[in-house]
GROMACS .gro file of C-alpha atoms in nm:
model
  483
    1MET     CA    1   7.888  32.841  10.123
    2ALA     CA    2   7.763  32.465  10.254
    3ALA     CA    3   7.479  32.662  10.471
    4ILE     CA    4   7.386  32.833  10.147
    5VAL     CA    5   7.347  32.532   9.967
    6VAL     CA    6   7.118  32.366  10.235
    7VAL     CA    7   6.900  32.643  10.256
    8ALA     CA    8   6.841  32.652   9.862
    9LEU     CA    9   6.773  32.266   9.880
   10LEU     CA   10   6.506  32.298  10.133
   11LEU     CA   11   6.348  32.588   9.955
   12THR     CA   12   6.308  32.418   9.643
   13ALA     CA   13   6.176  32.093   9.846
   14HIS     CA   14   5.842  32.001   9.965
   15VAL     CA   15   5.884  31.906  10.284
   16ILE     CA   16   5.691  31.671  10.458
   17GLY     CA   17   5.528  31.801  10.792
   18ALA     CA   18   5.691  31.716  11.135
   19SER     CA   19   5.374  31.506  11.244
   20ALA     CA   20   5.492  31.274  10.959
   21SER     CA   21   5.853  31.232  11.014
   22PRO     CA   22   5.973  30.893  11.086
   23SER     CA   23   6.214  30.799  11.299
   24VAL     CA   24   6.446  30.597  11.056
   25ILE     CA   25   6.465  30.649  10.688
   26ILE     CA   26   6.592  30.383  10.495
   27VAL     CA   27   6.793  30.447  10.128
   28GLY     CA   28   6.749  30.150   9.936
   29ALA     CA   29   6.511  29.825   9.933
   30GLY     CA   30   6.754  29.582   9.851
   31LEU     CA   31   6.802  29.272  10.111
   32SER     CA   32   6.995  29.439  10.332
   33GLY     CA   33   6.753  29.792  10.347
   34ILE     CA   34   6.475  29.554  10.414
   35SER     CA   35   6.611  29.328  10.654
   36ALA     CA   36   6.705  29.653  10.831
   37ALA     CA   37   6.355  29.761  10.822
   38LYS     CA   38   6.227  29.427  10.939
   39THR     CA   39   6.511  29.439  11.235
   40LEU     CA   40   6.387  29.791  11.327
   41SER     CA   41   5.976  29.702  11.297
   42ASP     CA   42   6.020  29.365  11.494
   43ALA     CA   43   6.196  29.613  11.769
   44GLY     CA   44   5.901  29.826  11.777
   45ILE     CA   45   6.018  30.094  11.575
   46LYS     CA   46   5.772  30.108  11.308
   47ASP     CA   47   5.780  30.475  11.215
   48ILE     CA   48   5.996  30.398  10.914
   49LEU     CA   49   6.028  30.492  10.559
   50ILE     CA   50   6.190  30.332  10.265
   51LEU     CA   51   6.282  30.507   9.970
   52GLU     CA   52   6.383  30.296   9.669
   53ALA     CA   53   6.546  30.446   9.338
   54THR     CA   54   6.422  30.190   9.120
   55ASP     CA   55   6.037  30.076   9.035
   56HIS     CA   56   6.096  29.726   9.264
   57ILE     CA   57   6.268  29.602   9.587
   58GLY     CA   58   6.539  29.355   9.566
   59GLY     CA   59   6.839  29.575   9.445
   60ARG     CA   60   7.107  29.324   9.294
   61ILE     CA   61   6.880  29.022   9.334
   62HIS     CA   62   6.648  29.075   9.061
   63LYS     CA   63   6.497  28.856   8.763
   64THR     CA   64   6.408  28.930   8.435
   65LYS     CA   65   6.250  28.793   8.124
   66PHE     CA   66   6.476  28.630   7.861
   67ALA     CA   67   6.345  28.386   7.557
   68GLY     CA   68   6.060  28.295   7.746
   69LEU     CA   69   6.201  28.208   8.123
   70ASN     CA   70   6.277  28.417   8.402
   71VAL     CA   71   6.633  28.462   8.481
   72GLU     CA   72   6.887  28.619   8.713
   73LEU     CA   73   7.064  28.944   8.614
   74GLY     CA   74   7.221  28.949   8.984
   75ALA     CA   75   7.293  28.703   9.254
   76ASN     CA   76   7.211  28.344   9.114
   77TRP     CA   77   7.327  28.118   9.394
   78VAL     CA   78   7.299  28.029   9.761
   79GLU     CA   79   7.702  27.994   9.845
   80GLY     CA   80   7.777  27.829  10.165
   81VAL     CA   81   7.533  27.511  10.229
   82ASN     CA   82   7.539  27.194  10.414
   83GLY     CA   83   7.825  27.313  10.663
   84ASN     CA   84   7.822  27.300  11.067
   85MET     CA   85   7.585  27.631  11.066
   86MET     CA   86   7.262  27.696  10.849
   87ASN     CA   87   7.329  27.941  10.571
   88PRO     CA   88   6.994  28.211  10.645
   89ILE     CA   89   6.947  28.237  10.293
   90TRP     CA   90   6.908  27.862  10.224
   91GLU     CA   91   6.669  27.828  10.493
   92MET     CA   92   6.449  28.131  10.314
   93VAL     CA   93   6.520  27.918   9.988
   94ASN     CA   94   6.356  27.613  10.151
   95LYS     CA   95   6.087  27.761  10.332
   96LEU     CA   96   5.977  27.900  10.026
   97GLN     CA   97   6.046  27.575   9.802
   98LEU     CA   98   6.222  27.735   9.556
   99LYS     CA   99   6.369  27.525   9.282
  100THR     CA  100   6.763  27.499   9.346
  101PHE     CA  101   7.023  27.281   9.190
  102TYR     CA  102   7.358  27.162   9.323
  103SER     CA  103   7.644  27.314   9.106
  104ASP     CA  104   7.920  27.029   9.059
  105TYR     CA  105   8.218  27.179   8.925
  106ASN     CA  106   8.425  26.826   9.002
  107ASN     CA  107   8.439  26.725   8.580
  108LEU     CA  108   8.584  27.038   8.471
  109SER     CA  109   8.914  26.888   8.377
  110SER     CA  110   8.718  26.702   8.150
  111ASN     CA  111   8.546  26.983   7.984
  112THR     CA  112   8.820  27.238   7.920
  113TYR     CA  113   8.853  27.374   7.528
  114MET     CA  114   9.159  27.481   7.401
  115GLN     CA  115   9.140  27.777   7.120
  116GLY     CA  116   9.067  27.568   6.755
  117GLY     CA  117   8.819  27.339   6.945
  118ARG     CA  118   9.001  27.043   7.061
  119LEU     CA  119   8.952  26.921   7.451
  120HIS     CA  120   9.266  26.959   7.682
  121LYS     CA  121   9.376  26.628   7.810
  122ALA     CA  122   9.180  26.591   8.140
  123SER     CA  123   9.495  26.495   8.324
  124VAL     CA  124   9.700  26.829   8.206
  125VAL     CA  125   9.413  27.006   8.315
  126GLN     CA  126   9.378  26.841   8.674
  127GLU     CA  127   9.752  26.896   8.719
  128ALA     CA  128   9.711  27.282   8.639
  129ILE     CA  129   9.434  27.293   8.895
  130ASP     CA  130   9.625  27.115   9.155
  131LEU     CA  131   9.927  27.345   9.128
  132SER     CA  132   9.687  27.660   9.161
  133GLU     CA  133   9.516  27.502   9.481
  134LYS     CA  134   9.875  27.416   9.628
  135VAL     CA  135   9.969  27.744   9.592
  136ASP     CA  136   9.638  27.889   9.775
  137GLU     CA  137   9.720  27.653  10.047
  138SER     CA  138  10.082  27.814  10.127
  139GLY     CA  139   9.878  28.147  10.139
  140GLU     CA  140   9.632  28.000  10.357
  141LYS     CA  141   9.919  27.888  10.615
  142LEU     CA  142  10.100  28.220  10.602
  143SER     CA  143   9.758  28.381  10.709
  144LYS     CA  144   9.739  28.152  10.993
  145SER     CA  145  10.071  28.266  11.114
  146LEU     CA  146   9.958  28.645  11.137
  147ALA     CA  147   9.866  28.740  11.465
  148PRO     CA  148   9.509  28.779  11.565
  149SER     CA  149   9.501  29.145  11.630
  150GLY     CA  150   9.355  29.216  11.288
  151GLN     CA  151   9.545  29.498  11.198
  152GLU     CA  152   9.805  29.382  10.988
  153ASP     CA  153   9.839  29.470  10.601
  154ILE     CA  154   9.684  29.122  10.423
  155SER     CA  155   9.840  29.229  10.108
  156VAL     CA  156  10.149  29.034  10.222
  157LEU     CA  157   9.941  28.759  10.186
  158THR     CA  158   9.857  28.771   9.803
  159TYR     CA  159  10.207  28.878   9.739
  160GLN     CA  160  10.311  28.520   9.861
  161ARG     CA  161  10.078  28.363   9.628
  162LEU     CA  162  10.164  28.554   9.338
  163LYS     CA  163  10.567  28.499   9.359
  164ASN     CA  164  10.509  28.143   9.390
  165HIS     CA  165  10.323  28.098   9.054
  166VAL     CA  166  10.231  28.343   8.793
  167PRO     CA  167   9.967  28.179   8.547
  168SER     CA  168  10.124  28.237   8.166
  169SER     CA  169   9.974  27.989   7.928
  170PRO     CA  170   9.634  27.962   7.814
  171LEU     CA  171   9.546  27.686   8.042
  172GLU     CA  172   9.702  27.819   8.342
  173MET     CA  173   9.538  28.170   8.312
  174ALA     CA  174   9.184  27.988   8.219
  175LEU     CA  175   9.224  27.809   8.549
  176ASP     CA  176   9.337  28.090   8.742
  177TYR     CA  177   9.044  28.258   8.650
  178TYR     CA  178   8.804  27.978   8.725
  179LEU     CA  179   8.953  27.975   9.075
  180HIS     CA  180   8.946  28.344   9.164
  181ASP     CA  181   8.799  28.599   8.927
  182TYR     CA  182   8.483  28.330   8.899
  183GLU     CA  183   8.407  28.395   9.237
  184PHE     CA  184   8.554  28.741   9.329
  185ALA     CA  185   8.505  28.919   8.983
  186GLU     CA  186   8.859  29.052   8.993
  187PRO     CA  187   9.233  28.899   8.954
  188PRO     CA  188   9.455  28.789   9.247
  189ARG     CA  189   9.651  29.102   9.179
  190VAL     CA  190   9.367  29.303   9.285
  191THR     CA  191   9.193  29.121   9.557
  192SER     CA  192   9.374  29.010   9.855
  193LEU     CA  193   9.200  28.852  10.176
  194GLN     CA  194   8.964  28.676   9.993
  195ASN     CA  195   9.219  28.464   9.783
  196THR     CA  196   9.449  28.338  10.040
  197VAL     CA  197   9.231  28.263  10.341
  198PRO     CA  198   8.959  28.040  10.425
  199LEU     CA  199   8.648  28.219  10.321
  200ARG     CA  200   8.456  28.231  10.617
  201THR     CA  201   8.124  28.183  10.416
  202PHE     CA  202   8.248  27.822  10.361
  203ALA     CA  203   8.409  27.767  10.672
  204ASP     CA  204   8.080  27.845  10.816
  205PHE     CA  205   7.798  27.740  10.596
  206GLY     CA  206   7.987  27.461  10.410
  207ASP     CA  207   8.145  27.397  10.085
  208ASP     CA  208   7.842  27.373   9.853
  209LEU     CA  209   7.658  27.571   9.618
  210TYR     CA  210   7.306  27.566   9.479
  211PHE     CA  211   7.193  27.761   9.185
  212VAL     CA  212   6.844  27.936   9.192
  213GLY     CA  213   6.663  27.834   8.881
  214ASP     CA  214   6.291  27.914   9.036
  215GLN     CA  215   6.078  28.082   8.797
  216ARG     CA  216   5.966  28.306   9.107
  217GLY     CA  217   6.276  28.458   9.113
  218TYR     CA  218   6.537  28.453   9.369
  219GLU     CA  219   6.421  28.783   9.442
  220SER     CA  220   6.109  28.568   9.628
  221VAL     CA  221   6.334  28.599   9.942
  222VAL     CA  222   6.327  28.969   9.961
  223TYR     CA  223   5.970  29.007   9.892
  224ASP     CA  224   5.903  28.754  10.174
  225VAL     CA  225   6.093  28.928  10.429
  226ALA     CA  226   5.918  29.254  10.355
  227LYS     CA  227   5.591  29.092  10.364
  228GLN     CA  228   5.648  29.029  10.708
  229PHE     CA  229   5.643  29.367  10.806
  230LEU     CA  230   5.488  29.559  10.524
  231LYS     CA  231   5.114  29.575  10.440
  232THR     CA  232   4.999  29.376  10.135
  233ASN     CA  233   4.687  29.343   9.954
  234SER     CA  234   4.438  29.050   9.886
  235ASN     CA  235   4.694  28.976   9.570
  236GLY     CA  236   4.977  28.947   9.787
  237SER     CA  237   5.121  29.307   9.653
  238ILE     CA  238   5.320  29.514   9.858
  239VAL     CA  239   5.093  29.872   9.936
  240ASP     CA  240   5.255  29.995  10.257
  241PRO     CA  241   5.297  30.347  10.231
  242ARG     CA  242   5.604  30.318  10.409
  243LEU     CA  243   5.769  30.202  10.098
  244LEU     CA  244   5.815  30.428   9.825
  245LEU     CA  245   5.947  30.332   9.473
  246ASN     CA  246   6.085  30.580   9.196
  247LYS     CA  247   6.261  30.776   9.467
  248VAL     CA  248   6.603  30.847   9.357
  249VAL     CA  249   6.753  31.009   9.671
  250ARG     CA  250   7.004  31.280   9.628
  251HIS     CA  251   7.086  31.501   9.901
  252ILE     CA  252   7.124  31.400  10.272
  253LEU     CA  253   7.127  31.683  10.520
  254TYR     CA  254   7.258  31.560  10.840
  255SER     CA  255   7.259  31.788  11.191
  256ASN     CA  256   7.290  31.697  11.572
  257GLY     CA  257   6.867  31.725  11.568
  258GLY     CA  258   6.802  31.515  11.290
  259VAL     CA  259   6.834  31.442  10.894
  260THR     CA  260   6.645  31.549  10.599
  261VAL     CA  261   6.675  31.346  10.271
  262ILE     CA  262   6.581  31.510   9.919
  263THR     CA  263   6.499  31.319   9.621
  264GLU     CA  264   6.524  31.384   9.279
  265ASP     CA  265   6.178  31.471   9.229
  266GLY     CA  266   6.185  31.772   9.472
  267MET     CA  267   6.052  31.601   9.766
  268SER     CA  268   6.194  31.606  10.123
  269TYR     CA  269   6.160  31.379  10.404
  270LYS     CA  270   6.264  31.440  10.772
  271ALA     CA  271   6.371  31.205  11.020
  272ALA     CA  272   6.555  31.139  11.351
  273TYR     CA  273   6.807  30.861  11.171
  274VAL     CA  274   6.890  30.754  10.800
  275MET     CA  275   7.027  30.429  10.709
  276VAL     CA  276   7.217  30.429  10.371
  277SER     CA  277   7.206  30.054  10.204
  278VAL     CA  278   7.350  30.181   9.887
  279SER     CA  279   7.646  30.011   9.739
  280ILE     CA  280   8.000  30.105   9.771
  281GLY     CA  281   8.015  30.175   9.429
  282VAL     CA  282   7.728  30.422   9.421
  283LEU     CA  283   7.887  30.601   9.746
  284GLN     CA  284   8.202  30.628   9.529
  285THR     CA  285   7.995  30.835   9.289
  286LYS     CA  286   7.815  31.185   9.319
  287LEU     CA  287   7.496  31.058   9.337
  288ILE     CA  288   7.424  31.116   9.701
  289ASP     CA  289   7.519  31.452   9.825
  290PHE     CA  290   7.592  31.447  10.181
  291LYS     CA  291   7.568  31.823  10.402
  292PRO     CA  292   7.788  31.823  10.589
  293VAL     CA  293   8.060  31.628  10.384
  294LEU     CA  294   8.131  31.295  10.493
  295PRO     CA  295   8.464  31.323  10.728
  296GLN     CA  296   8.771  31.213  10.601
  297TRP     CA  297   8.842  30.899  10.728
  298LYS     CA  298   8.470  30.804  10.610
  299ILE     CA  299   8.555  30.892  10.259
  300LEU     CA  300   8.915  30.747  10.282
  301ALA     CA  301   8.744  30.392  10.380
  302ILE     CA  302   8.455  30.426  10.103
  303TYR     CA  303   8.699  30.464   9.850
  304GLN     CA  304   8.965  30.209   9.956
  305PHE     CA  305   8.719  29.936   9.874
  306ASP     CA  306   8.650  29.789   9.517
  307MET     CA  307   8.325  29.758   9.325
  308ALA     CA  308   8.361  29.448   9.117
  309VAL     CA  309   8.165  29.366   8.810
  310TYR     CA  310   8.035  29.044   8.794
  311THR     CA  311   7.827  28.987   8.411
  312LYS     CA  312   7.626  28.669   8.339
  313ILE     CA  313   7.542  28.697   7.928
  314PHE     CA  314   7.264  28.443   7.859
  315LEU     CA  315   7.198  28.334   7.521
  316LYS     CA  316   6.948  28.147   7.352
  317PHE     CA  317   6.966  27.909   7.031
  318PRO     CA  318   6.744  27.727   6.810
  319TYR     CA  319   6.863  27.372   6.935
  320LYS     CA  320   7.146  27.228   7.135
  321PHE     CA  321   7.515  27.162   6.972
  322TRP     CA  322   7.721  27.154   7.312
  323PRO     CA  323   7.757  26.833   7.570
  324GLU     CA  324   7.471  26.711   7.791
  325GLY     CA  325   7.436  26.469   8.072
  326ASN     CA  326   7.626  26.389   8.402
  327GLY     CA  327   7.951  26.625   8.423
  328THR     CA  328   7.913  26.842   8.148
  329GLU     CA  329   7.719  27.144   8.296
  330PHE     CA  330   8.008  27.374   8.341
  331PHE     CA  331   8.295  27.418   8.061
  332ILE     CA  332   8.612  27.629   8.042
  333TYR     CA  333   8.737  27.840   7.704
  334THR     CA  334   9.147  27.875   7.774
  335SER     CA  335   9.213  28.165   7.536
  336GLU     CA  336   9.574  28.332   7.521
  337ARG     CA  337   9.334  28.658   7.642
  338ARG     CA  338   9.284  28.613   8.011
  339GLY     CA  339   8.904  28.644   8.098
  340TYR     CA  340   8.778  28.647   7.742
  341TYR     CA  341   8.459  28.461   7.769
  342PRO     CA  342   8.602  28.176   7.991
  343ILE     CA  343   8.365  28.014   8.194
  344TRP     CA  344   8.037  27.849   8.032
  345GLN     CA  345   7.726  27.701   8.195
  346GLN     CA  346   7.464  27.459   8.038
  347PHE     CA  347   7.100  27.468   8.185
  348GLU     CA  348   6.970  27.108   8.094
  349LYS     CA  349   6.859  27.038   8.460
  350GLN     CA  350   6.743  27.414   8.539
  351TYR     CA  351   6.575  27.494   8.193
  352PRO     CA  352   6.547  27.180   8.005
  353GLY     CA  353   6.449  27.206   7.637
  354ALA     CA  354   6.511  27.594   7.658
  355ASN     CA  355   6.871  27.589   7.470
  356VAL     CA  356   7.009  27.852   7.660
  357LEU     CA  357   7.381  27.891   7.740
  358MET     CA  358   7.563  28.136   8.030
  359VAL     CA  359   7.907  28.301   8.003
  360THR     CA  360   8.072  28.475   8.270
  361VAL     CA  361   8.300  28.780   8.221
  362THR     CA  362   8.409  29.007   8.483
  363ASP     CA  363   8.606  29.310   8.574
  364ASP     CA  364   8.782  29.500   8.257
  365GLU     CA  365   8.604  29.269   8.026
  366SER     CA  366   8.245  29.350   8.170
  367ARG     CA  367   8.315  29.704   8.149
  368ARG     CA  368   8.413  29.672   7.792
  369ILE     CA  369   8.133  29.449   7.677
  370GLU     CA  370   7.910  29.704   7.885
  371GLN     CA  371   8.040  29.985   7.648
  372GLN     CA  372   7.949  29.820   7.305
  373LYS     CA  373   7.641  29.734   7.121
  374ASP     CA  374   7.463  29.356   7.190
  375SER     CA  375   7.544  29.264   6.842
  376GLU     CA  376   7.886  29.308   6.891
  377THR     CA  377   7.897  29.083   7.192
  378LYS     CA  378   7.729  28.825   6.995
  379ALA     CA  379   7.947  28.811   6.731
  380GLU     CA  380   8.236  28.769   6.981
  381VAL     CA  381   8.086  28.494   7.167
  382MET     CA  382   7.966  28.301   6.854
  383GLU     CA  383   8.324  28.300   6.747
  384VAL     CA  384   8.421  28.130   7.074
  385LEU     CA  385   8.163  27.889   7.042
  386ARG     CA  386   8.281  27.804   6.681
  387GLU     CA  387   8.601  27.769   6.832
  388MET     CA  388   8.497  27.535   7.069
  389PHE     CA  389   8.223  27.349   6.893
  390GLY     CA  390   8.294  27.409   6.516
  391ARG     CA  391   8.208  27.648   6.264
  392ASN     CA  392   7.840  27.450   6.187
  393ILE     CA  393   7.646  27.573   6.479
  394PRO     CA  394   7.344  27.773   6.485
  395GLU     CA  395   7.366  28.139   6.537
  396ALA     CA  396   7.203  28.254   6.888
  397THR     CA  397   6.878  28.401   6.857
  398ASP     CA  398   6.857  28.620   7.152
  399ILE     CA  399   7.130  28.771   7.367
  400LEU     CA  400   7.074  28.929   7.737
  401VAL     CA  401   7.369  29.119   7.862
  402PRO     CA  402   7.324  29.281   8.212
  403ARG     CA  403   7.494  29.590   8.260
  404TRP     CA  404   7.543  29.665   8.669
  405TRP     CA  405   7.838  29.903   8.623
  406SER     CA  406   7.666  30.139   8.376
  407ASN     CA  407   7.378  30.150   8.591
  408ARG     CA  408   7.383  30.467   8.825
  409PHE     CA  409   7.203  30.289   9.093
  410TYR     CA  410   7.448  29.995   9.159
  411LYS     CA  411   7.754  30.066   8.955
  412GLY     CA  412   7.869  29.727   8.998
  413SER     CA  413   7.791  29.384   9.133
  414PHE     CA  414   7.935  29.353   9.469
  415SER     CA  415   8.207  29.480   9.691
  416ASN     CA  416   8.580  29.319   9.740
  417TRP     CA  417   8.871  29.370   9.970
  418PRO     CA  418   9.164  29.472   9.775
  419ILE     CA  419   9.542  29.437   9.820
  420GLY     CA  420   9.668  29.726  10.093
  421VAL     CA  421   9.379  29.745  10.321
  422ASN     CA  422   9.389  29.613  10.633
  423ARG     CA  423   9.093  29.472  10.854
  424TYR     CA  424   9.064  29.776  11.072
  425GLU     CA  425   8.928  29.975  10.783
  426TYR     CA  426   8.629  29.782  10.758
  427ASP     CA  427   8.503  29.925  11.076
  428GLN     CA  428   8.543  30.235  10.928
  429ILE     CA  429   8.286  30.138  10.656
  430ARG     CA  430   8.013  30.044  10.874
  431ALA     CA  431   8.066  30.307  11.113
  432PRO     CA  432   7.797  30.569  11.192
  433VAL     CA  433   7.865  30.917  11.105
  434GLY     CA  434   7.611  31.142  11.339
  435ARG     CA  435   7.282  31.023  11.252
  436VAL     CA  436   7.369  30.871  10.928
  437TYR     CA  437   7.401  30.493  10.934
  438PHE     CA  438   7.559  30.272  10.682
  439THR     CA  439   7.479  29.911  10.573
  440GLY     CA  440   7.481  29.650  10.268
  441GLU     CA  441   7.675  29.334  10.177
  442HIS     CA  442   8.021  29.567  10.175
  443THR     CA  443   7.973  29.632  10.555
  444SER     CA  444   8.021  29.233  10.644
  445GLU     CA  445   8.361  29.174  10.742
  446HIS     CA  446   8.297  28.792  10.716
  447TYR     CA  447   8.032  28.741  10.440
  448ASN     CA  448   8.092  29.056  10.227
  449GLY     CA  449   7.994  28.991   9.851
  450TYR     CA  450   7.729  28.750   9.909
  451VAL     CA  451   7.402  28.761   9.945
  452HIS     CA  452   7.382  28.646  10.293
  453GLY     CA  453   7.596  28.919  10.364
  454ALA     CA  454   7.379  29.163  10.248
  455TYR     CA  455   7.097  29.013  10.471
  456LEU     CA  456   7.305  28.982  10.796
  457SER     CA  457   7.464  29.357  10.756
  458GLY     CA  458   7.101  29.473  10.748
  459ILE     CA  459   7.019  29.316  11.056
  460ASP     CA  460   7.372  29.423  11.222
  461SER     CA  461   7.338  29.792  11.136
  462ALA     CA  462   6.954  29.803  11.253
  463ASN     CA  463   7.049  29.673  11.592
  464MET     CA  464   7.306  29.954  11.601
  465VAL     CA  465   7.035  30.217  11.549
  466ILE     CA  466   6.766  30.036  11.787
  467LYS     CA  467   7.073  30.071  12.059
  468CYS     CA  468   7.087  30.423  12.011
  469ILE     CA  469   6.721  30.505  12.004
  470LYS     CA  470   6.612  30.299  12.294
  471ASN     CA  471   6.956  30.288  12.516
  472LYS     CA  472   7.112  30.624  12.412
  473MET     CA  473   7.419  30.423  12.337
  474CYS     CA  474   7.544  30.646  12.066
  475LYS     CA  475   7.712  30.949  11.979
  476VAL     CA  476   7.520  31.212  11.757
  477GLN     CA  477   7.754  31.510  11.826
  478ILE     CA  478   7.852  31.647  11.486
  479LYS     CA  479   8.171  31.840  11.538
  480ALA     CA  480   8.195  32.199  11.392
  481LYS     CA  481   8.520  32.060  11.203
  482ASP     CA  482   8.300  31.848  10.997
  483ALA     CA  483   8.032  32.068  10.898
   0.00000   0.00000   0.00000
């Protein structure tokens, strides 16, 4: 039956001739796909083809117009700065002289609002923050006691945290959300390793975070990498025929002899290898059909990981009504409903005079909000703001609600390592299947979910292909039982 389907697909698709076949096709032009393509090109493998489903490169690093500004729909921070090692993304951002702004969360205890508008007493908030951090430290100590083999079930770490303290009051829930969901987009009952051991990102690169507020967009980093190996015209636009936009990959046929990639418009492209850089959320859908079906070990690994949803909602107002000045950039709303419009940011420094606020929601709230009208979301948001700042504040004139979960080309914001998964299974995520290779932030064991994770994973995955092509250090044998 599988053979009949493959033949039918090939008969209905226009196939590029063998003379035009590249060595490697890269599916997806996000940062991981672009960095993989550049690594291949730098190694002398220049017969590549990049197929991107959308009309732009950058993937989840993408700006959009909002109320006269360019704002970031997705990634917005360089996370991990001023440490012992240089974060490669920070190096790129500085090279391009993008405007960045240090994010200082130290004064949150003085900017935490109750339902009803009053501020929580700063000392009470700080005491709750200290308690949460102390509980996390106990999980960290437990993690260090584990053997270094990397095979233990890491869910025990989160269990240790949860049994020590379960947040219940609106203040405790809001602070728990800030300390965990705000970074990982899921509560600690879902994510495991990230919440209980020192994050490799911050241990390696430093604890500081910098908000990218440049009007050229964070995506400038991706374009800079791309332009180092793709042809551009006199205006600086990419015109390289090896990058094809609006090419939605629907089928990947692979065998011992090579791969065939078929796009939604009926076109077919042949190559020796294919590198799939789509998100793990997309891999969990039926957007791309693999023939033969991926082996069971690969499918199990893909479905064991989470695709989190992280939503930054932007609002424009006719004038400011919130506090400004040092120590007021971030503020928290404490609701009886965990995760209900909790973390707020004003942009006095980044977008002076713009009168813009941003509120972050995640997980189930993100999915709920994506399915309702923006007018309904605005009504909910305005009610929260009136709780904090009074009934006489002005109505928002504009609202922007990104919909990463609903978008079939992303199905979420970034990957998470959930409870019940051990370190060994990460190797299964990044492992190739025959001539099909995988890359993306979800394949980065130490930096998954981060921009630098996407960049470095592209390099790592490309080096695996390079070794295979140049040194024959790979096995492309596809067993009959997988077909």
